[in-house]
Amino acid sequence: MKIIWLGHGSFRIEIEDQVLLIDPWLHANPMLEDAQHEAAIAGATHILVTHGHFDHTADVVEVSGRTGAPVSAMVELAAWLAEKGATKGHGWNKGGTITLGAVTVTMVPASHSSSVTVDGRPVYLGMETGFIIKGEGRTIYFSGDTSIMADMDWIGKYHQPDIGILCAGGYYTMDMEQAAWAARTYFDFATVIPCHYRTFPALAQSAEPLIAGLPGVRVIEPQVLEPIEP
């Protein structure tokens, strides 16, 4: 398994027979250089989208067209992206599980908002989500953009993820201290990878509070396009 950060909330996960792109944001992503775009998306087999905000959806249709990868998301968002030209994948909902080759992906709740801007106005397209991704005997909790929420209790107990990819930049999502508290309280992670930080001045620039708050847990500050093998 290789978990590869593309900057901000975007990831490439190479697991089993799949190359999953989650919320691939290329062109306006301050952390991903133009010359890195091809390496970021090469060989993608599927695209997963957590919610509708521009920093998660702006390049999805283009990436789907370039790679041929189907796009799966909350049912309303998946339908909108397909209407815009993305290759149709699964339009499913919280609690549901899809099978992608040897990998399963279960949609779980997040606590945020989800919209796209059309003609200068927000259009709401389903609800914000996270994912439980299972393969190679490992279970990943991909939080998506979220605050701390009570649903993390049952997500941790039921799915028992050993890897957490957690938004932790603050301002728009939970911050480093909150992410550490959530991880201690609701989960038993062996590895935690922070994201949705370092992109803009309003967001956290360091994961030190997360590291300090999770003694005994392998907290990895990701670097763009550097594979993590948890």
mmCIF file of N, CA and C in Angstrom, residues 1-70:
data_model
loop_
_atom_site.group_PDB
_atom_site.id
_atom_site.type_symbol
_atom_site.label_atom_id
_atom_site.label_comp_id
_atom_site.label_asym_id
_atom_site.label_seq_id
_atom_site.Cartn_x
_atom_site.Cartn_y
_atom_site.Cartn_z
ATOM 1 N N MET A 1 0.834 -1.187 0.000
ATOM 2 C CA MET A 1 0.000 0.000 0.000
ATOM 3 C C MET A 1 0.874 1.244 0.000
ATOM 4 N N LYS A 2 0.485 2.210 -0.822
ATOM 5 C CA LYS A 2 1.157 3.500 -0.817
ATOM 6 C C LYS A 2 0.109 4.605 -0.717
ATOM 7 N N ILE A 3 0.281 5.464 0.262
ATOM 8 C CA ILE A 3 -0.594 6.619 0.440
ATOM 9 C C ILE A 3 0.217 7.843 0.039
ATOM 10 N N ILE A 4 -0.270 8.565 -0.952
ATOM 11 C CA ILE A 4 0.506 9.659 -1.536
ATOM 12 C C ILE A 4 -0.314 10.937 -1.484
ATOM 13 N N TRP A 5 0.222 11.924 -0.785
ATOM 14 C CA TRP A 5 -0.451 13.213 -0.648
ATOM 15 C C TRP A 5 -0.224 14.043 -1.898
ATOM 16 N N LEU A 6 -1.292 14.663 -2.383
ATOM 17 C CA LEU A 6 -1.211 15.560 -3.540
ATOM 18 C C LEU A 6 -1.363 17.011 -3.102
ATOM 19 N N GLY A 7 -1.249 17.249 -1.799
ATOM 20 C CA GLY A 7 -1.456 18.580 -1.253
ATOM 21 C C GLY A 7 -2.897 18.790 -0.834
ATOM 22 N N HIS A 8 -3.088 19.611 0.201
ATOM 23 C CA HIS A 8 -4.413 19.966 0.708
ATOM 24 C C HIS A 8 -5.172 18.695 1.117
ATOM 25 N N GLY A 9 -6.383 18.488 0.576
ATOM 26 C CA GLY A 9 -7.165 17.308 0.938
ATOM 27 C C GLY A 9 -7.139 16.229 -0.115
ATOM 28 N N SER A 10 -6.194 16.303 -1.055
ATOM 29 C CA SER A 10 -6.151 15.393 -2.206
ATOM 30 C C SER A 10 -5.142 14.268 -1.971
ATOM 31 N N PHE A 11 -5.543 13.051 -2.339
ATOM 32 C CA PHE A 11 -4.684 11.889 -2.135
ATOM 33 C C PHE A 11 -4.751 10.929 -3.317
ATOM 34 N N ARG A 12 -3.661 10.193 -3.452
ATOM 35 C CA ARG A 12 -3.567 9.040 -4.342
ATOM 36 C C ARG A 12 -3.252 7.844 -3.447
ATOM 37 N N ILE A 13 -4.100 6.820 -3.497
ATOM 38 C CA ILE A 13 -3.888 5.639 -2.667
ATOM 39 C C ILE A 13 -3.761 4.423 -3.580
ATOM 40 N N GLU A 14 -2.592 3.823 -3.560
ATOM 41 C CA GLU A 14 -2.332 2.611 -4.335
ATOM 42 C C GLU A 14 -2.523 1.433 -3.388
ATOM 43 N N ILE A 15 -3.581 0.664 -3.617
ATOM 44 C CA ILE A 15 -3.975 -0.392 -2.687
ATOM 45 C C ILE A 15 -4.566 -1.553 -3.481
ATOM 46 N N GLU A 16 -4.095 -2.770 -3.181
ATOM 47 C CA GLU A 16 -4.523 -3.949 -3.922
ATOM 48 C C GLU A 16 -4.343 -3.706 -5.428
ATOM 49 N N ASP A 17 -5.422 -3.887 -6.200
ATOM 50 C CA ASP A 17 -5.356 -3.701 -7.652
ATOM 51 C C ASP A 17 -5.885 -2.333 -8.083
ATOM 52 N N GLN A 18 -5.965 -1.395 -7.146
ATOM 53 C CA GLN A 18 -6.563 -0.095 -7.432
ATOM 54 C C GLN A 18 -5.572 1.054 -7.232
ATOM 55 N N VAL A 19 -5.759 2.091 -8.032
ATOM 56 C CA VAL A 19 -5.109 3.381 -7.813
ATOM 57 C C VAL A 19 -6.240 4.386 -7.638
ATOM 58 N N LEU A 20 -6.518 4.730 -6.384
ATOM 59 C CA LEU A 20 -7.645 5.594 -6.058
ATOM 60 C C LEU A 20 -7.178 7.042 -5.935
ATOM 61 N N LEU A 21 -7.889 7.935 -6.592
ATOM 62 C CA LEU A 21 -7.682 9.362 -6.395
ATOM 63 C C LEU A 21 -8.842 9.874 -5.561
ATOM 64 N N ILE A 22 -8.530 10.564 -4.464
ATOM 65 C CA ILE A 22 -9.579 11.118 -3.619
ATOM 66 C C ILE A 22 -9.495 12.631 -3.685
ATOM 67 N N ASP A 23 -10.578 13.253 -4.120
ATOM 68 C CA ASP A 23 -10.671 14.716 -4.232
ATOM 69 C C ASP A 23 -9.466 15.312 -4.979
ATOM 70 N N PRO A 24 -9.166 14.816 -6.179
ATOM 71 C CA PRO A 24 -7.965 15.307 -6.883
ATOM 72 C C PRO A 24 -8.114 16.767 -7.320
ATOM 73 N N TRP A 25 -7.288 17.627 -6.745
ATOM 74 C CA TRP A 25 -7.301 19.064 -7.041
ATOM 75 C C TRP A 25 -5.940 19.419 -7.607
ATOM 76 N N LEU A 26 -5.925 19.828 -8.865
ATOM 77 C CA LEU A 26 -4.660 20.041 -9.556
ATOM 78 C C LEU A 26 -4.335 21.510 -9.781
ATOM 79 N N HIS A 27 -5.113 22.208 -10.597
ATOM 80 C CA HIS A 27 -4.682 23.459 -11.216
ATOM 81 C C HIS A 27 -4.528 24.636 -10.259
ATOM 82 N N ALA A 28 -5.363 24.764 -9.276
ATOM 83 C CA ALA A 28 -5.234 25.895 -8.353
ATOM 84 C C ALA A 28 -4.682 25.455 -7.003
ATOM 85 N N ASN A 29 -4.204 24.229 -6.944
ATOM 86 C CA ASN A 29 -3.653 23.686 -5.707
ATOM 87 C C ASN A 29 -2.268 24.289 -5.484
ATOM 88 N N PRO A 30 -2.097 25.140 -4.472
ATOM 89 C CA PRO A 30 -0.813 25.821 -4.279
ATOM 90 C C PRO A 30 0.340 24.881 -3.962
ATOM 91 N N MET A 31 0.027 23.641 -3.582
ATOM 92 C CA MET A 31 1.075 22.718 -3.158
ATOM 93 C C MET A 31 1.489 21.747 -4.253
ATOM 94 N N LEU A 32 0.805 21.755 -5.388
ATOM 95 C CA LEU A 32 1.090 20.801 -6.451
ATOM 96 C C LEU A 32 1.505 21.560 -7.706
ATOM 97 N N GLU A 33 2.748 21.390 -8.122
ATOM 98 C CA GLU A 33 3.258 22.090 -9.288
ATOM 99 C C GLU A 33 2.694 21.483 -10.574
ATOM 100 N N ASP A 34 2.613 22.295 -11.616
ATOM 101 C CA ASP A 34 2.081 21.819 -12.892
ATOM 102 C C ASP A 34 2.816 20.584 -13.385
ATOM 103 N N ALA A 35 4.118 20.563 -13.199
ATOM 104 C CA ALA A 35 4.929 19.445 -13.683
ATOM 105 C C ALA A 35 4.646 18.147 -12.928
ATOM 106 N N GLN A 36 3.927 18.246 -11.809
ATOM 107 C CA GLN A 36 3.628 17.062 -11.003
ATOM 108 C C GLN A 36 2.268 16.453 -11.316
ATOM 109 N N HIS A 37 1.490 17.109 -12.153
ATOM 110 C CA HIS A 37 0.123 16.653 -12.385
ATOM 111 C C HIS A 37 0.060 15.248 -12.976
ATOM 112 N N GLU A 38 0.883 14.962 -13.961
ATOM 113 C CA GLU A 38 0.820 13.650 -14.608
ATOM 114 C C GLU A 38 1.150 12.536 -13.631
ATOM 115 N N ALA A 39 2.191 12.733 -12.827
ATOM 116 C CA ALA A 39 2.555 11.708 -11.848
ATOM 117 C C ALA A 39 1.447 11.517 -10.819
ATOM 118 N N ALA A 40 0.741 12.589 -10.513
ATOM 119 C CA ALA A 40 -0.319 12.512 -9.508
ATOM 120 C C ALA A 40 -1.472 11.620 -9.947
ATOM 121 N N ILE A 41 -1.795 11.650 -11.229
ATOM 122 C CA ILE A 41 -3.011 10.957 -11.683
ATOM 123 C C ILE A 41 -2.744 9.726 -12.540
ATOM 124 N N ALA A 42 -1.486 9.452 -12.870
ATOM 125 C CA ALA A 42 -1.163 8.351 -13.789
ATOM 126 C C ALA A 42 -1.708 7.023 -13.278
ATOM 127 N N GLY A 43 -2.382 6.295 -14.170
ATOM 128 C CA GLY A 43 -2.856 4.962 -13.850
ATOM 129 C C GLY A 43 -4.060 4.898 -12.933
ATOM 130 N N ALA A 44 -4.705 6.017 -12.712
ATOM 131 C CA ALA A 44 -5.858 6.027 -11.802
ATOM 132 C C ALA A 44 -6.941 5.067 -12.285
ATOM 133 N N THR A 45 -7.480 4.292 -11.356
ATOM 134 C CA THR A 45 -8.559 3.360 -11.688
ATOM 135 C C THR A 45 -9.922 3.851 -11.228
ATOM 136 N N HIS A 46 -9.945 4.771 -10.236
ATOM 137 C CA HIS A 46 -11.228 5.261 -9.728
ATOM 138 C C HIS A 46 -10.996 6.574 -8.993
ATOM 139 N N ILE A 47 -12.008 7.418 -9.019
ATOM 140 C CA ILE A 47 -11.967 8.700 -8.323
ATOM 141 C C ILE A 47 -13.097 8.732 -7.301
ATOM 142 N N LEU A 48 -12.760 9.072 -6.069
ATOM 143 C CA LEU A 48 -13.735 9.224 -4.998
ATOM 144 C C LEU A 48 -13.786 10.691 -4.595
ATOM 145 N N VAL A 49 -14.985 11.199 -4.372
ATOM 146 C CA VAL A 49 -15.155 12.609 -4.025
ATOM 147 C C VAL A 49 -15.951 12.703 -2.731
ATOM 148 N N THR A 50 -15.421 13.464 -1.761
ATOM 149 C CA THR A 50 -16.063 13.538 -0.445
ATOM 150 C C THR A 50 -17.209 14.533 -0.377
ATOM 151 N N HIS A 51 -17.074 15.666 -1.102
ATOM 152 C CA HIS A 51 -18.113 16.696 -1.056
ATOM 153 C C HIS A 51 -17.868 17.702 -2.175
ATOM 154 N N GLY A 52 -18.732 18.722 -2.252
ATOM 155 C CA GLY A 52 -18.780 19.541 -3.448
ATOM 156 C C GLY A 52 -17.876 20.745 -3.514
ATOM 157 N N HIS A 53 -17.192 21.141 -2.475
ATOM 158 C CA HIS A 53 -16.433 22.389 -2.507
ATOM 159 C C HIS A 53 -15.354 22.378 -3.580
ATOM 160 N N PHE A 54 -15.029 23.589 -4.086
ATOM 161 C CA PHE A 54 -14.172 23.715 -5.269
ATOM 162 C C PHE A 54 -12.824 23.050 -5.084
ATOM 163 N N ASP A 55 -12.273 23.086 -3.866
ATOM 164 C CA ASP A 55 -10.952 22.519 -3.634
ATOM 165 C C ASP A 55 -10.977 20.993 -3.570
ATOM 166 N N HIS A 56 -12.145 20.424 -3.843
ATOM 167 C CA HIS A 56 -12.293 18.970 -3.892
ATOM 168 C C HIS A 56 -12.884 18.497 -5.220
ATOM 169 N N THR A 57 -13.535 19.390 -5.957
ATOM 170 C CA THR A 57 -14.218 18.971 -7.190
ATOM 171 C C THR A 57 -13.762 19.683 -8.461
ATOM 172 N N ALA A 58 -13.016 20.772 -8.339
ATOM 173 C CA ALA A 58 -12.766 21.636 -9.497
ATOM 174 C C ALA A 58 -12.156 20.910 -10.684
ATOM 175 N N ASP A 59 -11.333 19.891 -10.424
ATOM 176 C CA ASP A 59 -10.635 19.212 -11.510
ATOM 177 C C ASP A 59 -11.118 17.786 -11.746
ATOM 178 N N VAL A 60 -12.165 17.374 -11.057
ATOM 179 C CA VAL A 60 -12.599 15.982 -11.129
ATOM 180 C C VAL A 60 -13.009 15.583 -12.541
ATOM 181 N N VAL A 61 -13.784 16.418 -13.215
ATOM 182 C CA VAL A 61 -14.245 16.073 -14.566
ATOM 183 C C VAL A 61 -13.058 15.950 -15.515
ATOM 184 N N GLU A 62 -12.124 16.883 -15.439
ATOM 185 C CA GLU A 62 -10.943 16.832 -16.301
ATOM 186 C C GLU A 62 -10.102 15.586 -16.018
ATOM 187 N N VAL A 63 -9.873 15.292 -14.744
ATOM 188 C CA VAL A 63 -9.058 14.131 -14.390
ATOM 189 C C VAL A 63 -9.728 12.842 -14.832
ATOM 190 N N SER A 64 -11.039 12.763 -14.678
ATOM 191 C CA SER A 64 -11.779 11.597 -15.152
ATOM 192 C C SER A 64 -11.622 11.435 -16.659
ATOM 193 N N GLY A 65 -11.702 12.544 -17.383
ATOM 194 C CA GLY A 65 -11.543 12.481 -18.832
ATOM 195 C C GLY A 65 -10.153 12.064 -19.251
ATOM 196 N N ARG A 66 -9.143 12.554 -18.551
ATOM 197 C CA ARG A 66 -7.760 12.242 -18.902
ATOM 198 C C ARG A 66 -7.372 10.807 -18.568
ATOM 199 N N THR A 67 -7.963 10.268 -17.513
ATOM 200 C CA THR A 67 -7.578 8.925 -17.064
ATOM 201 C C THR A 67 -8.591 7.847 -17.433
ATOM 202 N N GLY A 68 -9.815 8.260 -17.729
ATOM 203 C CA GLY A 68 -10.880 7.290 -17.939
ATOM 204 C C GLY A 68 -11.443 6.731 -16.649
ATOM 205 N N ALA A 69 -10.993 7.242 -15.510
ATOM 206 C CA ALA A 69 -11.416 6.713 -14.219
ATOM 207 C C ALA A 69 -12.849 7.125 -13.897
ATOM 208 N N PRO A 70 -13.704 6.167 -13.512
ATOM 209 C CA PRO A 70 -15.058 6.516 -13.078
ATOM 210 C C PRO A 70 -15.019 7.329 -11.781
#
